[in-house]
PDB file of C-alpha atoms in Angstrom:
ATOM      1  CA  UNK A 547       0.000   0.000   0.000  1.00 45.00           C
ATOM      2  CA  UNK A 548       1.540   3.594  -0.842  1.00 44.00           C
ATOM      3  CA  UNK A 549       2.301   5.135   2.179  1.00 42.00           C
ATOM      4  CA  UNK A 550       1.070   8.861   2.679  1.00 42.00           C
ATOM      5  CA  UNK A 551       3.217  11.772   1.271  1.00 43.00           C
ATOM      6  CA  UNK A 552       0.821  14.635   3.991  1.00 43.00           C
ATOM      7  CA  UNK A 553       3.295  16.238   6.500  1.00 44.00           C
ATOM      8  CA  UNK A 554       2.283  15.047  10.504  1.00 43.00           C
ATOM      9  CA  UNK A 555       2.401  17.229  12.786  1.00 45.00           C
ATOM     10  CA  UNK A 556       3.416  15.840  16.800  1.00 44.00           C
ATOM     11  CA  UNK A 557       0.315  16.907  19.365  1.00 48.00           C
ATOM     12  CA  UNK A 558       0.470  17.225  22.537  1.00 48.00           C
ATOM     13  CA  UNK A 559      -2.104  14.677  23.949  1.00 48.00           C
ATOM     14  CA  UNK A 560      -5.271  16.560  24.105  1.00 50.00           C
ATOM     15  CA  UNK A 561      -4.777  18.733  21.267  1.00 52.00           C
ATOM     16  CA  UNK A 562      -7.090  18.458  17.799  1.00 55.00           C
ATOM     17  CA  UNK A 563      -5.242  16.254  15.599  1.00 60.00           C
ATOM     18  CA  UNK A 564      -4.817  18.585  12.479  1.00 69.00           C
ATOM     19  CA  UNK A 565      -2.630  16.647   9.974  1.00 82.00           C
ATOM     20  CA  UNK A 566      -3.746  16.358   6.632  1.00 88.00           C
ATOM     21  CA  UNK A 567      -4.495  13.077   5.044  1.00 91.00           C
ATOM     22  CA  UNK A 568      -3.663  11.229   1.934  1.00 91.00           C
ATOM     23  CA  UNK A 569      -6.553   9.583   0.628  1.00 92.00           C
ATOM     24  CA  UNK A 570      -4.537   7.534  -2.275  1.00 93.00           C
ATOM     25  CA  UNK A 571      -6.944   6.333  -4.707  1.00 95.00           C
ATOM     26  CA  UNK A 572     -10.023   6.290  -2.481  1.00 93.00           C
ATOM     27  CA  UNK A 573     -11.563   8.904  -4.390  1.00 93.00           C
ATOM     28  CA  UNK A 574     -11.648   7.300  -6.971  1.00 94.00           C
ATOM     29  CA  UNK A 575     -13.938   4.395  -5.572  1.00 95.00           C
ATOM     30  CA  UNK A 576     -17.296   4.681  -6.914  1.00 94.00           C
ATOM     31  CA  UNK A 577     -18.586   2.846  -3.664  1.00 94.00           C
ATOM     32  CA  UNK A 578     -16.515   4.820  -1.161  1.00 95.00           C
ATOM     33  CA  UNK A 579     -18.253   8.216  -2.803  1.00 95.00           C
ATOM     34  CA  UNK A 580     -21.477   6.631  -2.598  1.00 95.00           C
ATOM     35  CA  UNK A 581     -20.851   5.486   0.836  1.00 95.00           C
ATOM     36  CA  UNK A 582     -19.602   9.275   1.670  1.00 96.00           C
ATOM     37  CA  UNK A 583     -22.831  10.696  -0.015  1.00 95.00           C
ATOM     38  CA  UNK A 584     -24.453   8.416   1.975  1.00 94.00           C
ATOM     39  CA  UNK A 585     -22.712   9.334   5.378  1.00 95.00           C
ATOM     40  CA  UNK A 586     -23.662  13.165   4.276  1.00 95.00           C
ATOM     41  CA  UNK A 587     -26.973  13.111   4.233  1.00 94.00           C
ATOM     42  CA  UNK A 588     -27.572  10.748   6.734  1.00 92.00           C
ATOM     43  CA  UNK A 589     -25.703  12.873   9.313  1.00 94.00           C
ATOM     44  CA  UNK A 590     -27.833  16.169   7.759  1.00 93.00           C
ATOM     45  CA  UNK A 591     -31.178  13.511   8.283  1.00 91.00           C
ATOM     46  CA  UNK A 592     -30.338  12.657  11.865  1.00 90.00           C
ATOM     47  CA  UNK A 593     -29.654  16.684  12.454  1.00 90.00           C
ATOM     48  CA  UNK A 594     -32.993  17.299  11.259  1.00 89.00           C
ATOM     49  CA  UNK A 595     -35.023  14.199  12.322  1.00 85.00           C
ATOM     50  CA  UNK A 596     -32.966  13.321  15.387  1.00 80.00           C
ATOM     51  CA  UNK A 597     -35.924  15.009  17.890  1.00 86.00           C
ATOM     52  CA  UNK A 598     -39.040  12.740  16.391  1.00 87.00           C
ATOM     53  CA  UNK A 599     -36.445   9.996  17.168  1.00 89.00           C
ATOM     54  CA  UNK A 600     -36.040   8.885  13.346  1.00 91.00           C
ATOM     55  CA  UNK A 601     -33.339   7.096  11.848  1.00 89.00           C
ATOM     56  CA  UNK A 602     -33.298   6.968   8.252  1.00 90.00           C
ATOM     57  CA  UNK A 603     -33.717   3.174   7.770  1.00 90.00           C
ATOM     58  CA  UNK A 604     -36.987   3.539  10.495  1.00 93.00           C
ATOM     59  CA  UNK A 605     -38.280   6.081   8.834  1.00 94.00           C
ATOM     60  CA  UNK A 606     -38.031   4.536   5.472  1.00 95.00           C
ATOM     61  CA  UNK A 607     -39.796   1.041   7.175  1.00 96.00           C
ATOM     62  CA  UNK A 608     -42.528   2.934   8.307  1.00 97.00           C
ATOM     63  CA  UNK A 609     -43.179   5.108   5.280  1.00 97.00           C
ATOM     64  CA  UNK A 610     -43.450   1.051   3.966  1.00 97.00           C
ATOM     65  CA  UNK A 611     -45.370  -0.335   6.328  1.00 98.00           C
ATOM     66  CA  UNK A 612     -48.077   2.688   5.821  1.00 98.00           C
ATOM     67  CA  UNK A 613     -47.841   2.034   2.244  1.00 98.00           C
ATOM     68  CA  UNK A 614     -48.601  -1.627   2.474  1.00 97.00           C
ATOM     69  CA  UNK A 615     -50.700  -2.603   5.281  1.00 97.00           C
ATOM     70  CA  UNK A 616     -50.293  -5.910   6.133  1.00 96.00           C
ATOM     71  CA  UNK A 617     -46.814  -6.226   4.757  1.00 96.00           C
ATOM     72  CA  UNK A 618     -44.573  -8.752   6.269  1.00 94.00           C
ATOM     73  CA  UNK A 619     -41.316  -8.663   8.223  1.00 91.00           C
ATOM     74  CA  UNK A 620     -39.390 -10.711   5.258  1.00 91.00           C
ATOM     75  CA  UNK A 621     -41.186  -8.692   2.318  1.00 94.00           C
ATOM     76  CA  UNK A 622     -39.948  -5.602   4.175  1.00 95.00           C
ATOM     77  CA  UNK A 623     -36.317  -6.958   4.751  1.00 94.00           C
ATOM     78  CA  UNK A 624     -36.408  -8.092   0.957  1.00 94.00           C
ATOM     79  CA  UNK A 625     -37.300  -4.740  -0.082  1.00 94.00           C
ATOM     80  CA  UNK A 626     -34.810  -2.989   1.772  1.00 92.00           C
ATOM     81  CA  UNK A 627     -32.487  -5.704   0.794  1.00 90.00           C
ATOM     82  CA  UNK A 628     -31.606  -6.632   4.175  1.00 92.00           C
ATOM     83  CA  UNK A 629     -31.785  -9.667   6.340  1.00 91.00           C
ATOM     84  CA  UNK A 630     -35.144 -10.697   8.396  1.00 87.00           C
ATOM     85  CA  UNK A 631     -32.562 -10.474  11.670  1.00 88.00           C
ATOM     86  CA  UNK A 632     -31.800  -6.994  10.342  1.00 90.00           C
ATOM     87  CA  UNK A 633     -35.026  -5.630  10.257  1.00 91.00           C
ATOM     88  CA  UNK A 634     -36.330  -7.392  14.139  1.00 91.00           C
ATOM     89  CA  UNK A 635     -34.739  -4.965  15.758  1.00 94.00           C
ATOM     90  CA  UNK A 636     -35.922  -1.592  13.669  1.00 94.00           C
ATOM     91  CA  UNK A 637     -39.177  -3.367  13.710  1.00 95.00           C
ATOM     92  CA  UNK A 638     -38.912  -3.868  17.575  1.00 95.00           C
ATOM     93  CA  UNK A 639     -38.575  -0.324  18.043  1.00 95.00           C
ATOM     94  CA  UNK A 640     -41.820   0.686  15.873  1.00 96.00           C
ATOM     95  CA  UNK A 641     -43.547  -1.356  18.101  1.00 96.00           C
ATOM     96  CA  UNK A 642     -42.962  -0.316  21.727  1.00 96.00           C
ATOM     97  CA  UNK A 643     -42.875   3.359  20.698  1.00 95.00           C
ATOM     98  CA  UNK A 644     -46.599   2.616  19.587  1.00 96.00           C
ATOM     99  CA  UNK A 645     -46.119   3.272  15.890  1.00 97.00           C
ATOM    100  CA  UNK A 646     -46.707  -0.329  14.234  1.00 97.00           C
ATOM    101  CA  UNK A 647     -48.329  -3.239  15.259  1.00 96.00           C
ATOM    102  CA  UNK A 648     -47.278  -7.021  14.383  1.00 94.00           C
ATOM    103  CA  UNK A 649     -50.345  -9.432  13.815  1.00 93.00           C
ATOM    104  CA  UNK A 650     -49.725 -13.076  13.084  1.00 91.00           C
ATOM    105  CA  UNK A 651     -50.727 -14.716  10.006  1.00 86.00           C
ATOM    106  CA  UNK A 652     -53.434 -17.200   9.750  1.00 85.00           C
ATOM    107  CA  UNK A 653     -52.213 -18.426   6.489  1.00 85.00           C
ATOM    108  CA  UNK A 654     -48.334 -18.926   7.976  1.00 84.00           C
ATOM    109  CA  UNK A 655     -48.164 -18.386  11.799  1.00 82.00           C
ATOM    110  CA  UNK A 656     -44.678 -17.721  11.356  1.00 83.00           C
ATOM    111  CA  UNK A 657     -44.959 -14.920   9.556  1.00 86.00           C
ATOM    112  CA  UNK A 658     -46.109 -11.196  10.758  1.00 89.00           C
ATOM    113  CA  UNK A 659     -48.156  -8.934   9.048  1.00 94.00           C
ATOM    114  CA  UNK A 660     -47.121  -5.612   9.695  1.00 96.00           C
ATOM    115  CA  UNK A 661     -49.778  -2.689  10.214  1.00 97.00           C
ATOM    116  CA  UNK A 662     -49.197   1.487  11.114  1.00 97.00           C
ATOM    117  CA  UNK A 663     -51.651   2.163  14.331  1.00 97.00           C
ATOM    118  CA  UNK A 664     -53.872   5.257  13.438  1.00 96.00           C
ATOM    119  CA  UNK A 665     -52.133   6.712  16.150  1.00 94.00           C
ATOM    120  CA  UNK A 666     -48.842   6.634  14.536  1.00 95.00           C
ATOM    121  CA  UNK A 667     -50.212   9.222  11.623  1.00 96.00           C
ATOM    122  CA  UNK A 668     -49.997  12.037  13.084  1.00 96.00           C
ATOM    123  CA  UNK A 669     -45.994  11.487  14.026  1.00 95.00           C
ATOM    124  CA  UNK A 670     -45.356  10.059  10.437  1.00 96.00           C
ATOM    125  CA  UNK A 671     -46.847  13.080   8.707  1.00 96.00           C
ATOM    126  CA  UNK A 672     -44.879  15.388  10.467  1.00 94.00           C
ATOM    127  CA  UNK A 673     -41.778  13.049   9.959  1.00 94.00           C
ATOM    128  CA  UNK A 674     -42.323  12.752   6.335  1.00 96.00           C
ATOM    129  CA  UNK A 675     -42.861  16.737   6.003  1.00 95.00           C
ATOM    130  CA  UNK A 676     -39.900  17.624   7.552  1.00 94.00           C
ATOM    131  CA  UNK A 677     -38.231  15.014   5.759  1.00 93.00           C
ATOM    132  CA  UNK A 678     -39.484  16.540   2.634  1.00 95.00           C
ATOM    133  CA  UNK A 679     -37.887  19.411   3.038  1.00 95.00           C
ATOM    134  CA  UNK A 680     -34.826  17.689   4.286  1.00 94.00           C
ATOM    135  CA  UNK A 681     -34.846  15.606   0.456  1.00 94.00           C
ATOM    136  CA  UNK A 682     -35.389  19.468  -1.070  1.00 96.00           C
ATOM    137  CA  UNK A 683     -32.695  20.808  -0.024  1.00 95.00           C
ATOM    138  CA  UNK A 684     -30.227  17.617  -0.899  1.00 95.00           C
ATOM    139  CA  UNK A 685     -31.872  17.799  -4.648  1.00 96.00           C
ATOM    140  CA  UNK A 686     -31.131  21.631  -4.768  1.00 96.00           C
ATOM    141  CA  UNK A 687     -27.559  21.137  -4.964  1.00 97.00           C
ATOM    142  CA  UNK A 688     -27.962  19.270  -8.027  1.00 96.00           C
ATOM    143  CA  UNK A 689     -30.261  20.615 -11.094  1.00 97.00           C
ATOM    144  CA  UNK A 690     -33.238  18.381 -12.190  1.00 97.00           C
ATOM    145  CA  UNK A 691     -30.995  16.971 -15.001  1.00 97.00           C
ATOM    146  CA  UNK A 692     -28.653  15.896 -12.728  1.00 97.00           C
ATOM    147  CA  UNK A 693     -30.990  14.609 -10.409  1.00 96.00           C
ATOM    148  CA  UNK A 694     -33.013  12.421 -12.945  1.00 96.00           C
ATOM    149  CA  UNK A 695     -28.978  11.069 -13.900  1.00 97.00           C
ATOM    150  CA  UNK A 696     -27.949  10.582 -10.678  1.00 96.00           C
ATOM    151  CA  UNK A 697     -30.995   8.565  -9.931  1.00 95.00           C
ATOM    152  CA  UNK A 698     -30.563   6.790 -13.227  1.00 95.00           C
ATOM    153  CA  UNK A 699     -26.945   5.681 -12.439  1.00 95.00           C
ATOM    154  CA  UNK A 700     -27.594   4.767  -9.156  1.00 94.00           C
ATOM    155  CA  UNK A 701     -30.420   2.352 -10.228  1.00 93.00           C
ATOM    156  CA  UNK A 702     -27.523   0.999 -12.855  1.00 94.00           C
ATOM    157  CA  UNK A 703     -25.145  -0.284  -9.899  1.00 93.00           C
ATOM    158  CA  UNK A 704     -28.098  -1.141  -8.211  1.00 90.00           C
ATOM    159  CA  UNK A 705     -28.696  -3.757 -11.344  1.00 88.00           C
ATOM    160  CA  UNK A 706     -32.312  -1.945 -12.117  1.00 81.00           C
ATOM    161  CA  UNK A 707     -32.861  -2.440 -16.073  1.00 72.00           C
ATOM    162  CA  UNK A 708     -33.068   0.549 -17.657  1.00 69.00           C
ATOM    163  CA  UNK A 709     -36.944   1.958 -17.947  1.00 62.00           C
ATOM    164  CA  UNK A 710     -37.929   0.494 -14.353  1.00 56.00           C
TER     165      UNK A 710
END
């Protein structure tokens, strides 16, 4: 591995480390600048959504579960492309803070079905409007070209056929 060319400066313990680093070819990664995209906005969501207690991946399983009533715990997990252990715990969380209720199937008692309580609306509306304006302001820094690319592309790694 190339070792870093940046100048280090010596701290004394305590003090803000300030050297400069070398990022070698990282940049050049198409997954670590998705990843660092990624890191961006999801430190700008939890600034903004942090006090109704969202994290990006809940708030993106409830705005599902609202969508499809009844949805299951392994649909869910396959459409977030996750494992069924992944989602327990994010689905865990729904559930004692009163937003989603878990109702066993008849068809396949294994299974869950996955419902928002009508209590839960009001707190997802607000969510999803503040969110909204969240999503506005990470689309303004790109025109609507861009944006309709940059979606485009993204679906391409993601393996999405062109036109879906």
């Amino acid at each position: 591995m190339k070792r870093s060319s940046a100048a280090v400066k010596r701290k004394a313990p305590g003090e803000a480390d300030e050297r400069r680093l070398d990022f070698d070819e990282l940049p050049t990664y198409l997954g670590y600048q998705v990843r660092r995209a990624q890191a961006k906005i999801f430190a700008e969501f939890e600034a903004t959504l942090g006090d109704l207690d969202f994290t990006p991946g809940s708030f993106g399983v409830l705005t599902l579960i609202r969508a499809n009533p009844g949805i299951t715990q392994v649909a869910l997990a396959a459409a977030f492309g996750v494992d069924k252990s992944t989602m327990s715990p994010v689905i865990v969380r729904l559930e004692k803070r009163g937003l989603v209720r878990r109702e066993v199937l008849a068809s396949d008692r294994r299974c869950h079905a996955l419902y928002l309580l009508a209590a839960a609306e009001p707190v997802f509306l607000a969510a999803r409007t503040t969110f909204r304006a969240l999503e506005a302001g990470v689309a303004g820094r790109l025109t609507k070209g861009e944006q309709r690319e940059l979606s485009r592309l993204l679906g391409k790694l993601q393996g999405r056929v062109e036109g879906q």
